[in-house]
């Protein structure tokens, strides 16, 4: 997952949300969003390039669904270990 960075938010020890940074720097502004799966929103920069994936329903996320989103964006897919904090919670 070297191109990506996963940030996970917890509340009382439970995962409540996550953000997958895509091929960009943290702090880059989002100018447009698009919901692509229930609980999964893609952020795009000013040029229309995807900058990150908001995961607002981590308990409903599957690796297959997220990899489908990444493939549709033309990006490398993830392995189960890359999402372990989300999938194993």
PDB file of N, CA, C and O in Angstrom, chain B, residues numbered from 101:
ATOM      1  N   UNK B 101       0.831  -1.180   0.000  1.00  0.00           N
ATOM      2  CA  UNK B 101       0.000   0.000   0.000  1.00  0.00           C
ATOM      3  C   UNK B 101       0.876   1.245   0.000  1.00  0.00           C
ATOM      4  O   UNK B 101       0.486   2.250   0.594  1.00  0.00           O
ATOM      5  N   UNK B 102       2.016   1.224  -0.625  1.00  0.00           N
ATOM      6  CA  UNK B 102       2.961   2.330  -0.539  1.00  0.00           C
ATOM      7  C   UNK B 102       2.421   3.623  -1.138  1.00  0.00           C
ATOM      8  O   UNK B 102       2.804   4.702  -0.686  1.00  0.00           O
ATOM      9  N   UNK B 103       1.552   3.553  -2.129  1.00  0.00           N
ATOM     10  CA  UNK B 103       1.021   4.778  -2.717  1.00  0.00           C
ATOM     11  C   UNK B 103      -0.106   5.358  -1.882  1.00  0.00           C
ATOM     12  O   UNK B 103      -0.440   6.533  -2.037  1.00  0.00           O
ATOM     13  N   UNK B 104      -0.688   4.578  -1.015  1.00  0.00           N
ATOM     14  CA  UNK B 104      -1.839   4.981  -0.239  1.00  0.00           C
ATOM     15  C   UNK B 104      -1.475   5.148   1.236  1.00  0.00           C
ATOM     16  O   UNK B 104      -0.494   4.590   1.728  1.00  0.00           O
ATOM     17  N   UNK B 105      -2.298   5.931   1.914  1.00  0.00           N
ATOM     18  CA  UNK B 105      -2.154   6.086   3.352  1.00  0.00           C
ATOM     19  C   UNK B 105      -3.553   5.992   3.954  1.00  0.00           C
ATOM     20  O   UNK B 105      -4.462   6.700   3.521  1.00  0.00           O
ATOM     21  N   UNK B 106      -3.729   5.131   4.941  1.00  0.00           N
ATOM     22  CA  UNK B 106      -5.033   4.926   5.568  1.00  0.00           C
ATOM     23  C   UNK B 106      -5.051   5.596   6.936  1.00  0.00           C
ATOM     24  O   UNK B 106      -4.194   5.338   7.782  1.00  0.00           O
ATOM     25  N   UNK B 107      -6.038   6.456   7.136  1.00  0.00           N
ATOM     26  CA  UNK B 107      -6.235   7.118   8.421  1.00  0.00           C
ATOM     27  C   UNK B 107      -7.563   6.624   8.996  1.00  0.00           C
ATOM     28  O   UNK B 107      -8.604   6.733   8.348  1.00  0.00           O
ATOM     29  N   UNK B 108      -7.523   6.087  10.200  1.00  0.00           N
ATOM     30  CA  UNK B 108      -8.705   5.488  10.806  1.00  0.00           C
ATOM     31  C   UNK B 108      -9.107   6.293  12.036  1.00  0.00           C
ATOM     32  O   UNK B 108      -8.264   6.643  12.861  1.00  0.00           O
ATOM     33  N   UNK B 109     -10.410   6.584  12.153  1.00  0.00           N
ATOM     34  CA  UNK B 109     -10.943   7.303  13.317  1.00  0.00           C
ATOM     35  C   UNK B 109     -11.701   6.328  14.205  1.00  0.00           C
ATOM     36  O   UNK B 109     -12.499   5.519  13.732  1.00  0.00           O
ATOM     37  N   UNK B 110     -11.434   6.425  15.502  1.00  0.00           N
ATOM     38  CA  UNK B 110     -12.053   5.544  16.487  1.00  0.00           C
ATOM     39  C   UNK B 110     -12.865   6.358  17.495  1.00  0.00           C
ATOM     40  O   UNK B 110     -12.563   7.521  17.761  1.00  0.00           O
ATOM     41  N   UNK B 111     -13.872   5.741  18.035  1.00  0.00           N
ATOM     42  CA  UNK B 111     -14.613   6.304  19.159  1.00  0.00           C
ATOM     43  C   UNK B 111     -14.862   5.169  20.139  1.00  0.00           C
ATOM     44  O   UNK B 111     -15.506   4.174  19.806  1.00  0.00           O
ATOM     45  N   UNK B 112     -14.348   5.329  21.341  1.00  0.00           N
ATOM     46  CA  UNK B 112     -14.471   4.300  22.376  1.00  0.00           C
ATOM     47  C   UNK B 112     -14.004   2.930  21.897  1.00  0.00           C
ATOM     48  O   UNK B 112     -14.626   1.905  22.175  1.00  0.00           O
ATOM     49  N   UNK B 113     -12.901   2.946  21.177  1.00  0.00           N
ATOM     50  CA  UNK B 113     -12.292   1.705  20.727  1.00  0.00           C
ATOM     51  C   UNK B 113     -12.899   1.083  19.483  1.00  0.00           C
ATOM     52  O   UNK B 113     -12.447   0.026  19.041  1.00  0.00           O
ATOM     53  N   UNK B 114     -13.911   1.713  18.910  1.00  0.00           N
ATOM     54  CA  UNK B 114     -14.559   1.178  17.708  1.00  0.00           C
ATOM     55  C   UNK B 114     -14.275   2.082  16.511  1.00  0.00           C
ATOM     56  O   UNK B 114     -14.259   3.306  16.639  1.00  0.00           O
ATOM     57  N   UNK B 115     -14.051   1.473  15.353  1.00  0.00           N
ATOM     58  CA  UNK B 115     -13.818   2.229  14.120  1.00  0.00           C
ATOM     59  C   UNK B 115     -15.123   2.908  13.725  1.00  0.00           C
ATOM     60  O   UNK B 115     -16.162   2.257  13.616  1.00  0.00           O
ATOM     61  N   UNK B 116     -15.062   4.229  13.512  1.00  0.00           N
ATOM     62  CA  UNK B 116     -16.265   4.952  13.097  1.00  0.00           C
ATOM     63  C   UNK B 116     -16.157   5.524  11.687  1.00  0.00           C
ATOM     64  O   UNK B 116     -17.174   5.806  11.053  1.00  0.00           O
ATOM     65  N   UNK B 117     -14.937   5.696  11.196  1.00  0.00           N
ATOM     66  CA  UNK B 117     -14.729   6.235   9.850  1.00  0.00           C
ATOM     67  C   UNK B 117     -13.272   6.023   9.469  1.00  0.00           C
ATOM     68  O   UNK B 117     -12.428   5.708  10.308  1.00  0.00           O
ATOM     69  N   UNK B 118     -13.002   6.204   8.186  1.00  0.00           N
ATOM     70  CA  UNK B 118     -11.624   6.099   7.713  1.00  0.00           C
ATOM     71  C   UNK B 118     -11.465   6.944   6.459  1.00  0.00           C
ATOM     72  O   UNK B 118     -12.443   7.291   5.797  1.00  0.00           O
ATOM     73  N   UNK B 119     -10.226   7.265   6.147  1.00  0.00           N
ATOM     74  CA  UNK B 119      -9.926   8.011   4.932  1.00  0.00           C
ATOM     75  C   UNK B 119      -8.713   7.368   4.282  1.00  0.00           C
ATOM     76  O   UNK B 119      -7.675   7.186   4.918  1.00  0.00           O
ATOM     77  N   UNK B 120      -8.854   7.032   3.024  1.00  0.00           N
ATOM     78  CA  UNK B 120      -7.761   6.447   2.259  1.00  0.00           C
ATOM     79  C   UNK B 120      -7.215   7.520   1.333  1.00  0.00           C
ATOM     80  O   UNK B 120      -7.869   7.900   0.362  1.00  0.00           O
ATOM     81  N   UNK B 121      -6.007   8.013   1.635  1.00  0.00           N
ATOM     82  CA  UNK B 121      -5.362   9.020   0.796  1.00  0.00           C
ATOM     83  C   UNK B 121      -4.812   8.335  -0.444  1.00  0.00           C
ATOM     84  O   UNK B 121      -4.123   7.321  -0.340  1.00  0.00           O
ATOM     85  N   UNK B 122      -5.112   8.884  -1.617  1.00  0.00           N
ATOM     86  CA  UNK B 122      -4.699   8.293  -2.883  1.00  0.00           C
ATOM     87  C   UNK B 122      -3.624   9.133  -3.566  1.00  0.00           C
ATOM     88  O   UNK B 122      -3.892  10.261  -3.979  1.00  0.00           O
ATOM     89  N   UNK B 123      -2.445   8.611  -3.687  1.00  0.00           N
ATOM     90  CA  UNK B 123      -1.418   9.196  -4.532  1.00  0.00           C
ATOM     91  C   UNK B 123      -1.312  10.706  -4.400  1.00  0.00           C
ATOM     92  O   UNK B 123      -1.070  11.396  -5.390  1.00  0.00           O
ATOM     93  N   UNK B 124      -1.485  11.220  -3.218  1.00  0.00           N
ATOM     94  CA  UNK B 124      -1.408  12.663  -3.025  1.00  0.00           C
ATOM     95  C   UNK B 124      -0.904  12.949  -1.626  1.00  0.00           C
ATOM     96  O   UNK B 124      -0.647  12.038  -0.839  1.00  0.00           O
ATOM     97  N   UNK B 125      -0.770  14.218  -1.334  1.00  0.00           N
ATOM     98  CA  UNK B 125      -0.305  14.624  -0.011  1.00  0.00           C
ATOM     99  C   UNK B 125      -1.477  14.861   0.924  1.00  0.00           C
ATOM    100  O   UNK B 125      -2.548  15.303   0.506  1.00  0.00           O
ATOM    101  N   UNK B 126      -1.258  14.564   2.183  1.00  0.00           N
ATOM    102  CA  UNK B 126      -2.262  14.896   3.188  1.00  0.00           C
ATOM    103  C   UNK B 126      -2.478  16.405   3.153  1.00  0.00           C
ATOM    104  O   UNK B 126      -1.554  17.181   2.906  1.00  0.00           O
ATOM    105  N   UNK B 127      -3.704  16.792   3.404  1.00  0.00           N
ATOM    106  CA  UNK B 127      -4.010  18.212   3.441  1.00  0.00           C
ATOM    107  C   UNK B 127      -4.424  18.800   2.111  1.00  0.00           C
ATOM    108  O   UNK B 127      -4.838  19.958   2.057  1.00  0.00           O
ATOM    109  N   UNK B 128      -4.326  18.041   1.042  1.00  0.00           N
ATOM    110  CA  UNK B 128      -4.749  18.539  -0.265  1.00  0.00           C
ATOM    111  C   UNK B 128      -6.254  18.753  -0.248  1.00  0.00           C
ATOM    112  O   UNK B 128      -6.996  17.922   0.277  1.00  0.00           O
ATOM    113  N   UNK B 129      -6.707  19.862  -0.819  1.00  0.00           N
ATOM    114  CA  UNK B 129      -8.128  20.206  -0.778  1.00  0.00           C
ATOM    115  C   UNK B 129      -8.947  19.402  -1.771  1.00  0.00           C
ATOM    116  O   UNK B 129      -8.500  19.071  -2.869  1.00  0.00           O
ATOM    117  N   UNK B 130     -10.149  19.105  -1.346  1.00  0.00           N
ATOM    118  CA  UNK B 130     -11.115  18.439  -2.211  1.00  0.00           C
ATOM    119  C   UNK B 130     -12.044  19.500  -2.798  1.00  0.00           C
ATOM    120  O   UNK B 130     -12.508  20.388  -2.083  1.00  0.00           O
ATOM    121  N   UNK B 131     -12.311  19.406  -4.098  1.00  0.00           N
ATOM    122  CA  UNK B 131     -13.180  20.373  -4.766  1.00  0.00           C
ATOM    123  C   UNK B 131     -14.487  19.759  -5.239  1.00  0.00           C
ATOM    124  O   UNK B 131     -15.436  20.471  -5.566  1.00  0.00           O
ATOM    125  N   UNK B 132     -14.530  18.425  -5.272  1.00  0.00           N
ATOM    126  CA  UNK B 132     -15.746  17.750  -5.718  1.00  0.00           C
ATOM    127  C   UNK B 132     -15.769  16.370  -5.081  1.00  0.00           C
ATOM    128  O   UNK B 132     -14.718  15.771  -4.854  1.00  0.00           O
ATOM    129  N   UNK B 133     -16.953  15.869  -4.793  1.00  0.00           N
ATOM    130  CA  UNK B 133     -17.095  14.523  -4.244  1.00  0.00           C
ATOM    131  C   UNK B 133     -18.134  13.748  -5.043  1.00  0.00           C
ATOM    132  O   UNK B 133     -18.985  14.323  -5.722  1.00  0.00           O
ATOM    133  N   UNK B 134     -18.039  12.434  -4.943  1.00  0.00           N
ATOM    134  CA  UNK B 134     -19.018  11.563  -5.599  1.00  0.00           C
ATOM    135  C   UNK B 134     -19.178  10.295  -4.764  1.00  0.00           C
ATOM    136  O   UNK B 134     -18.201   9.607  -4.471  1.00  0.00           O
ATOM    137  N   UNK B 135     -20.420   9.995  -4.384  1.00  0.00           N
ATOM    138  CA  UNK B 135     -20.671   8.749  -3.664  1.00  0.00           C
ATOM    139  C   UNK B 135     -20.700   7.619  -4.684  1.00  0.00           C
ATOM    140  O   UNK B 135     -21.403   7.698  -5.691  1.00  0.00           O
ATOM    141  N   UNK B 136     -19.929   6.566  -4.416  1.00  0.00           N
ATOM    142  CA  UNK B 136     -19.812   5.469  -5.380  1.00  0.00           C
ATOM    143  C   UNK B 136     -20.333   4.140  -4.845  1.00  0.00           C
ATOM    144  O   UNK B 136     -20.659   3.240  -5.619  1.00  0.00           O
ATOM    145  N   UNK B 137     -20.410   4.021  -3.554  1.00  0.00           N
ATOM    146  CA  UNK B 137     -20.931   2.834  -2.874  1.00  0.00           C
ATOM    147  C   UNK B 137     -21.612   3.359  -1.622  1.00  0.00           C
ATOM    148  O   UNK B 137     -21.310   4.469  -1.185  1.00  0.00           O
ATOM    149  N   UNK B 138     -22.508   2.605  -1.043  1.00  0.00           N
ATOM    150  CA  UNK B 138     -23.061   3.062   0.237  1.00  0.00           C
ATOM    151  C   UNK B 138     -21.945   3.250   1.262  1.00  0.00           C
ATOM    152  O   UNK B 138     -21.214   2.310   1.571  1.00  0.00           O
ATOM    153  N   UNK B 139     -21.819   4.460   1.780  1.00  0.00           N
ATOM    154  CA  UNK B 139     -20.792   4.743   2.778  1.00  0.00           C
ATOM    155  C   UNK B 139     -19.413   4.970   2.222  1.00  0.00           C
ATOM    156  O   UNK B 139     -18.453   5.039   2.990  1.00  0.00           O
ATOM    157  N   UNK B 140     -19.270   5.093   0.890  1.00  0.00           N
ATOM    158  CA  UNK B 140     -17.959   5.323   0.267  1.00  0.00           C
ATOM    159  C   UNK B 140     -18.068   6.526  -0.665  1.00  0.00           C
ATOM    160  O   UNK B 140     -18.853   6.523  -1.613  1.00  0.00           O
ATOM    161  N   UNK B 141     -17.267   7.556  -0.382  1.00  0.00           N
ATOM    162  CA  UNK B 141     -17.286   8.795  -1.152  1.00  0.00           C
ATOM    163  C   UNK B 141     -15.887   9.078  -1.670  1.00  0.00           C
ATOM    164  O   UNK B 141     -14.912   9.008  -0.922  1.00  0.00           O
ATOM    165  N   UNK B 142     -15.792   9.396  -2.956  1.00  0.00           N
ATOM    166  CA  UNK B 142     -14.504   9.745  -3.566  1.00  0.00           C
ATOM    167  C   UNK B 142     -14.368  11.261  -3.564  1.00  0.00           C
ATOM    168  O   UNK B 142     -15.305  11.970  -3.929  1.00  0.00           O
ATOM    169  N   UNK B 143     -13.208  11.759  -3.155  1.00  0.00           N
ATOM    170  CA  UNK B 143     -12.885  13.177  -3.230  1.00  0.00           C
ATOM    171  C   UNK B 143     -11.996  13.412  -4.445  1.00  0.00           C
ATOM    172  O   UNK B 143     -11.097  12.622  -4.733  1.00  0.00           O
ATOM    173  N   UNK B 144     -12.257  14.502  -5.148  1.00  0.00           N
ATOM    174  CA  UNK B 144     -11.483  14.867  -6.334  1.00  0.00           C
ATOM    175  C   UNK B 144     -10.875  16.255  -6.149  1.00  0.00           C
ATOM    176  O   UNK B 144     -11.458  17.119  -5.493  1.00  0.00           O
ATOM    177  N   UNK B 145      -9.690  16.455  -6.738  1.00  0.00           N
ATOM    178  CA  UNK B 145      -9.065  17.768  -6.669  1.00  0.00           C
ATOM    179  C   UNK B 145      -9.619  18.671  -7.773  1.00  0.00           C
ATOM    180  O   UNK B 145     -10.521  18.278  -8.513  1.00  0.00           O
ATOM    181  N   UNK B 146      -9.086  19.849  -7.872  1.00  0.00           N
ATOM    182  CA  UNK B 146      -9.556  20.841  -8.845  1.00  0.00           C
ATOM    183  C   UNK B 146      -9.445  20.345 -10.284  1.00  0.00           C
ATOM    184  O   UNK B 146     -10.240  20.739 -11.137  1.00  0.00           O
ATOM    185  N   UNK B 147      -8.470  19.487 -10.559  1.00  0.00           N
ATOM    186  CA  UNK B 147      -8.256  18.963 -11.914  1.00  0.00           C
ATOM    187  C   UNK B 147      -9.060  17.702 -12.201  1.00  0.00           C
ATOM    188  O   UNK B 147      -8.963  17.137 -13.290  1.00  0.00           O
ATOM    189  N   UNK B 148      -9.853  17.259 -11.228  1.00  0.00           N
ATOM    190  CA  UNK B 148     -10.679  16.067 -11.416  1.00  0.00           C
ATOM    191  C   UNK B 148      -9.991  14.762 -11.091  1.00  0.00           C
ATOM    192  O   UNK B 148     -10.538  13.694 -11.365  1.00  0.00           O
ATOM    193  N   UNK B 149      -8.798  14.820 -10.511  1.00  0.00           N
ATOM    194  CA  UNK B 149      -8.080  13.601 -10.114  1.00  0.00           C
ATOM    195  C   UNK B 149      -8.549  13.186  -8.724  1.00  0.00           C
ATOM    196  O   UNK B 149      -8.749  14.036  -7.856  1.00  0.00           O
ATOM    197  N   UNK B 150      -8.727  11.876  -8.507  1.00  0.00           N
ATOM    198  CA  UNK B 150      -9.141  11.418  -7.182  1.00  0.00           C
ATOM    199  C   UNK B 150      -8.029  11.629  -6.163  1.00  0.00           C
ATOM    200  O   UNK B 150      -6.869  11.306  -6.417  1.00  0.00           O
ATOM    201  N   UNK B 151      -8.395  12.175  -5.008  1.00  0.00           N
ATOM    202  CA  UNK B 151      -7.405  12.431  -3.965  1.00  0.00           C
ATOM    203  C   UNK B 151      -7.587  11.537  -2.755  1.00  0.00           C
ATOM    204  O   UNK B 151      -6.648  11.319  -1.989  1.00  0.00           O
ATOM    205  N   UNK B 152      -8.793  11.017  -2.579  1.00  0.00           N
ATOM    206  CA  UNK B 152      -9.017  10.178  -1.418  1.00  0.00           C
ATOM    207  C   UNK B 152     -10.380   9.517  -1.430  1.00  0.00           C
ATOM    208  O   UNK B 152     -11.270   9.866  -2.205  1.00  0.00           O
ATOM    209  N   UNK B 153     -10.505   8.549  -0.540  1.00  0.00           N
ATOM    210  CA  UNK B 153     -11.753   7.804  -0.393  1.00  0.00           C
ATOM    211  C   UNK B 153     -12.215   7.955   1.051  1.00  0.00           C
ATOM    212  O   UNK B 153     -11.536   7.523   1.983  1.00  0.00           O
ATOM    213  N   UNK B 154     -13.372   8.572   1.220  1.00  0.00           N
ATOM    214  CA  UNK B 154     -13.982   8.680   2.540  1.00  0.00           C
ATOM    215  C   UNK B 154     -14.781   7.407   2.787  1.00  0.00           C
ATOM    216  O   UNK B 154     -15.614   7.015   1.970  1.00  0.00           O
ATOM    217  N   UNK B 155     -14.524   6.779   3.902  1.00  0.00           N
ATOM    218  CA  UNK B 155     -15.240   5.565   4.277  1.00  0.00           C
ATOM    219  C   UNK B 155     -16.042   5.906   5.521  1.00  0.00           C
ATOM    220  O   UNK B 155     -15.518   5.900   6.636  1.00  0.00           O
ATOM    221  N   UNK B 156     -17.325   6.203   5.316  1.00  0.00           N
ATOM    222  CA  UNK B 156     -18.145   6.672   6.424  1.00  0.00           C
ATOM    223  C   UNK B 156     -19.013   5.567   7.027  1.00  0.00           C
ATOM    224  O   UNK B 156     -19.711   5.791   8.016  1.00  0.00           O
ATOM    225  N   UNK B 157     -18.969   4.399   6.438  1.00  0.00           N
ATOM    226  CA  UNK B 157     -19.670   3.237   6.992  1.00  0.00           C
ATOM    227  C   UNK B 157     -18.716   2.038   6.946  1.00  0.00           C
ATOM    228  O   UNK B 157     -18.954   1.085   6.203  1.00  0.00           O
ATOM    229  N   UNK B 158     -17.635   2.083   7.741  1.00  0.00           N
ATOM    230  CA  UNK B 158     -16.627   1.023   7.658  1.00  0.00           C
ATOM    231  C   UNK B 158     -17.153  -0.372   7.951  1.00  0.00           C
ATOM    232  O   UNK B 158     -16.606  -1.350   7.441  1.00  0.00           O
ATOM    233  N   UNK B 159     -18.193  -0.488   8.754  1.00  0.00           N
ATOM    234  CA  UNK B 159     -18.711  -1.812   9.076  1.00  0.00           C
ATOM    235  C   UNK B 159     -19.384  -2.467   7.872  1.00  0.00           C
ATOM    236  O   UNK B 159     -19.571  -3.684   7.851  1.00  0.00           O
ATOM    237  N   UNK B 160     -19.746  -1.670   6.878  1.00  0.00           N
ATOM    238  CA  UNK B 160     -20.397  -2.196   5.678  1.00  0.00           C
ATOM    239  C   UNK B 160     -19.424  -2.367   4.510  1.00  0.00           C
ATOM    240  O   UNK B 160     -19.799  -2.888   3.460  1.00  0.00           O
ATOM    241  N   UNK B 161     -18.194  -1.936   4.688  1.00  0.00           N
ATOM    242  CA  UNK B 161     -17.206  -1.976   3.614  1.00  0.00           C
ATOM    243  C   UNK B 161     -16.651  -3.379   3.417  1.00  0.00           C
ATOM    244  O   UNK B 161     -16.365  -4.092   4.379  1.00  0.00           O
ATOM    245  N   UNK B 162     -16.504  -3.760   2.159  1.00  0.00           N
ATOM    246  CA  UNK B 162     -15.802  -5.011   1.844  1.00  0.00           C
ATOM    247  C   UNK B 162     -14.588  -4.678   1.001  1.00  0.00           C
ATOM    248  O   UNK B 162     -14.559  -3.665   0.302  1.00  0.00           O
ATOM    249  N   UNK B 163     -13.599  -5.531   1.073  1.00  0.00           N
ATOM    250  CA  UNK B 163     -12.403  -5.349   0.257  1.00  0.00           C
ATOM    251  C   UNK B 163     -12.771  -5.385  -1.221  1.00  0.00           C
ATOM    252  O   UNK B 163     -12.242  -4.604  -2.012  1.00  0.00           O
ATOM    253  N   UNK B 164     -13.659  -6.271  -1.592  1.00  0.00           N
ATOM    254  CA  UNK B 164     -14.093  -6.393  -2.988  1.00  0.00           C
ATOM    255  C   UNK B 164     -14.705  -5.077  -3.487  1.00  0.00           C
ATOM    256  O   UNK B 164     -14.398  -4.634  -4.593  1.00  0.00           O
ATOM    257  N   UNK B 165     -15.563  -4.457  -2.680  1.00  0.00           N
ATOM    258  CA  UNK B 165     -16.215  -3.198  -3.085  1.00  0.00           C
ATOM    259  C   UNK B 165     -15.194  -2.076  -3.224  1.00  0.00           C
ATOM    260  O   UNK B 165     -15.237  -1.313  -4.189  1.00  0.00           O
ATOM    261  N   UNK B 166     -14.282  -1.974  -2.272  1.00  0.00           N
ATOM    262  CA  UNK B 166     -13.276  -0.915  -2.346  1.00  0.00           C
ATOM    263  C   UNK B 166     -12.347  -1.135  -3.535  1.00  0.00           C
ATOM    264  O   UNK B 166     -11.999  -0.178  -4.226  1.00  0.00           O
ATOM    265  N   UNK B 167     -11.945  -2.365  -3.781  1.00  0.00           N
ATOM    266  CA  UNK B 167     -11.081  -2.635  -4.933  1.00  0.00           C
ATOM    267  C   UNK B 167     -11.797  -2.359  -6.249  1.00  0.00           C
ATOM    268  O   UNK B 167     -11.164  -1.940  -7.218  1.00  0.00           O
ATOM    269  N   UNK B 168     -13.094  -2.585  -6.300  1.00  0.00           N
ATOM    270  CA  UNK B 168     -13.864  -2.248  -7.498  1.00  0.00           C
ATOM    271  C   UNK B 168     -13.816  -0.735  -7.750  1.00  0.00           C
ATOM    272  O   UNK B 168     -13.660  -0.293  -8.888  1.00  0.00           O
ATOM    273  N   UNK B 169     -13.950   0.032  -6.701  1.00  0.00           N
ATOM    274  CA  UNK B 169     -13.866   1.495  -6.810  1.00  0.00           C
ATOM    275  C   UNK B 169     -12.483   1.903  -7.304  1.00  0.00           C
ATOM    276  O   UNK B 169     -12.365   2.724  -8.214  1.00  0.00           O
ATOM    277  N   UNK B 170     -11.441   1.336  -6.711  1.00  0.00           N
ATOM    278  CA  UNK B 170     -10.076   1.677  -7.113  1.00  0.00           C
ATOM    279  C   UNK B 170      -9.811   1.305  -8.570  1.00  0.00           C
ATOM    280  O   UNK B 170      -9.198   2.077  -9.307  1.00  0.00           O
ATOM    281  N   UNK B 171     -10.268   0.133  -8.984  1.00  0.00           N
ATOM    282  CA  UNK B 171     -10.100  -0.279 -10.392  1.00  0.00           C
ATOM    283  C   UNK B 171     -10.819   0.688 -11.329  1.00  0.00           C
ATOM    284  O   UNK B 171     -10.280   1.062 -12.370  1.00  0.00           O
ATOM    285  N   UNK B 172     -12.042   1.095 -10.959  1.00  0.00           N
ATOM    286  CA  UNK B 172     -12.797   2.040 -11.779  1.00  0.00           C
ATOM    287  C   UNK B 172     -12.072   3.373 -11.920  1.00  0.00           C
ATOM    288  O   UNK B 172     -12.243   4.073 -12.918  1.00  0.00           O
ATOM    289  N   UNK B 173     -11.266   3.725 -10.924  1.00  0.00           N
ATOM    290  CA  UNK B 173     -10.482   4.955 -10.975  1.00  0.00           C
ATOM    291  C   UNK B 173      -9.137   4.752 -11.668  1.00  0.00           C
ATOM    292  O   UNK B 173      -8.375   5.702 -11.849  1.00  0.00           O
ATOM    293  N   UNK B 174      -8.851   3.503 -12.055  1.00  0.00           N
ATOM    294  CA  UNK B 174      -7.576   3.202 -12.712  1.00  0.00           C
ATOM    295  C   UNK B 174      -6.408   3.134 -11.748  1.00  0.00           C
ATOM    296  O   UNK B 174      -5.265   3.379 -12.133  1.00  0.00           O
ATOM    297  N   UNK B 175      -6.692   2.801 -10.493  1.00  0.00           N
ATOM    298  CA  UNK B 175      -5.660   2.761  -9.460  1.00  0.00           C
ATOM    299  C   UNK B 175      -5.391   1.339  -9.008  1.00  0.00           C
ATOM    300  O   UNK B 175      -6.230   0.457  -9.192  1.00  0.00           O
ATOM    301  N   UNK B 176      -4.208   1.105  -8.406  1.00  0.00           N
ATOM    302  CA  UNK B 176      -3.887  -0.219  -7.888  1.00  0.00           C
ATOM    303  C   UNK B 176      -4.843  -0.635  -6.777  1.00  0.00           C
ATOM    304  O   UNK B 176      -5.330   0.200  -6.015  1.00  0.00           O
ATOM    305  N   UNK B 177      -5.101  -1.920  -6.695  1.00  0.00           N
ATOM    306  CA  UNK B 177      -5.999  -2.445  -5.675  1.00  0.00           C
ATOM    307  C   UNK B 177      -5.233  -2.720  -4.377  1.00  0.00           C
ATOM    308  O   UNK B 177      -4.005  -2.648  -4.332  1.00  0.00           O
ATOM    309  N   UNK B 178      -5.979  -3.031  -3.346  1.00  0.00           N
ATOM    310  CA  UNK B 178      -5.411  -3.295  -2.027  1.00  0.00           C
ATOM    311  C   UNK B 178      -5.504  -4.770  -1.678  1.00  0.00           C
ATOM    312  O   UNK B 178      -6.267  -5.525  -2.281  1.00  0.00           O
ATOM    313  N   UNK B 179      -4.712  -5.162  -0.693  1.00  0.00           N
ATOM    314  CA  UNK B 179      -4.785  -6.511  -0.126  1.00  0.00           C
ATOM    315  C   UNK B 179      -5.525  -6.423   1.201  1.00  0.00           C
ATOM    316  O   UNK B 179      -5.633  -5.349   1.794  1.00  0.00           O
ATOM    317  N   UNK B 180      -6.025  -7.544   1.651  1.00  0.00           N
ATOM    318  CA  UNK B 180      -6.764  -7.572   2.914  1.00  0.00           C
ATOM    319  C   UNK B 180      -5.953  -6.965   4.057  1.00  0.00           C
ATOM    320  O   UNK B 180      -6.500  -6.241   4.889  1.00  0.00           O
ATOM    321  N   UNK B 181      -4.676  -7.251   4.103  1.00  0.00           N
ATOM    322  CA  UNK B 181      -3.814  -6.733   5.185  1.00  0.00           C
ATOM    323  C   UNK B 181      -3.763  -5.205   5.176  1.00  0.00           C
ATOM    324  O   UNK B 181      -3.578  -4.589   6.225  1.00  0.00           O
ATOM    325  N   UNK B 182      -3.924  -4.590   4.003  1.00  0.00           N
ATOM    326  CA  UNK B 182      -3.886  -3.132   3.909  1.00  0.00           C
ATOM    327  C   UNK B 182      -5.060  -2.486   4.636  1.00  0.00           C
ATOM    328  O   UNK B 182      -4.957  -1.350   5.099  1.00  0.00           O
ATOM    329  N   UNK B 183      -6.173  -3.206   4.739  1.00  0.00           N
ATOM    330  CA  UNK B 183      -7.379  -2.684   5.395  1.00  0.00           C
ATOM    331  C   UNK B 183      -7.676  -3.373   6.719  1.00  0.00           C
ATOM    332  O   UNK B 183      -8.792  -3.279   7.231  1.00  0.00           O
ATOM    333  N   UNK B 184      -6.694  -4.060   7.274  1.00  0.00           N
ATOM    334  CA  UNK B 184      -6.916  -4.830   8.493  1.00  0.00           C
ATOM    335  C   UNK B 184      -7.592  -4.030   9.613  1.00  0.00           C
ATOM    336  O   UNK B 184      -8.477  -4.569  10.277  1.00  0.00           O
ATOM    337  N   UNK B 185      -7.213  -2.762   9.851  1.00  0.00           N
ATOM    338  CA  UNK B 185      -7.895  -2.037  10.928  1.00  0.00           C
ATOM    339  C   UNK B 185      -9.401  -1.893  10.704  1.00  0.00           C
ATOM    340  O   UNK B 185     -10.163  -1.791  11.666  1.00  0.00           O
ATOM    341  N   UNK B 186      -9.833  -1.884   9.441  1.00  0.00           N
ATOM    342  CA  UNK B 186     -11.254  -1.738   9.144  1.00  0.00           C
ATOM    343  C   UNK B 186     -11.973  -3.071   9.087  1.00  0.00           C
ATOM    344  O   UNK B 186     -13.074  -3.213   9.619  1.00  0.00           O
ATOM    345  N   UNK B 187     -11.363  -4.033   8.452  1.00  0.00           N
ATOM    346  CA  UNK B 187     -12.026  -5.314   8.219  1.00  0.00           C
ATOM    347  C   UNK B 187     -12.022  -6.214   9.446  1.00  0.00           C
ATOM    348  O   UNK B 187     -12.884  -7.083   9.577  1.00  0.00           O
ATOM    349  N   UNK B 188     -11.074  -6.020  10.335  1.00  0.00           N
ATOM    350  CA  UNK B 188     -10.959  -6.881  11.500  1.00  0.00           C
ATOM    351  C   UNK B 188     -11.567  -6.255  12.751  1.00  0.00           C
ATOM    352  O   UNK B 188     -11.445  -6.803  13.847  1.00  0.00           O
ATOM    353  N   UNK B 189     -12.223  -5.103  12.586  1.00  0.00           N
ATOM    354  CA  UNK B 189     -12.781  -4.432  13.779  1.00  0.00           C
ATOM    355  C   UNK B 189     -14.202  -4.863  14.047  1.00  0.00           C
ATOM    356  O   UNK B 189     -14.817  -4.398  15.007  1.00  0.00           O
TER     357      UNK B 189
END
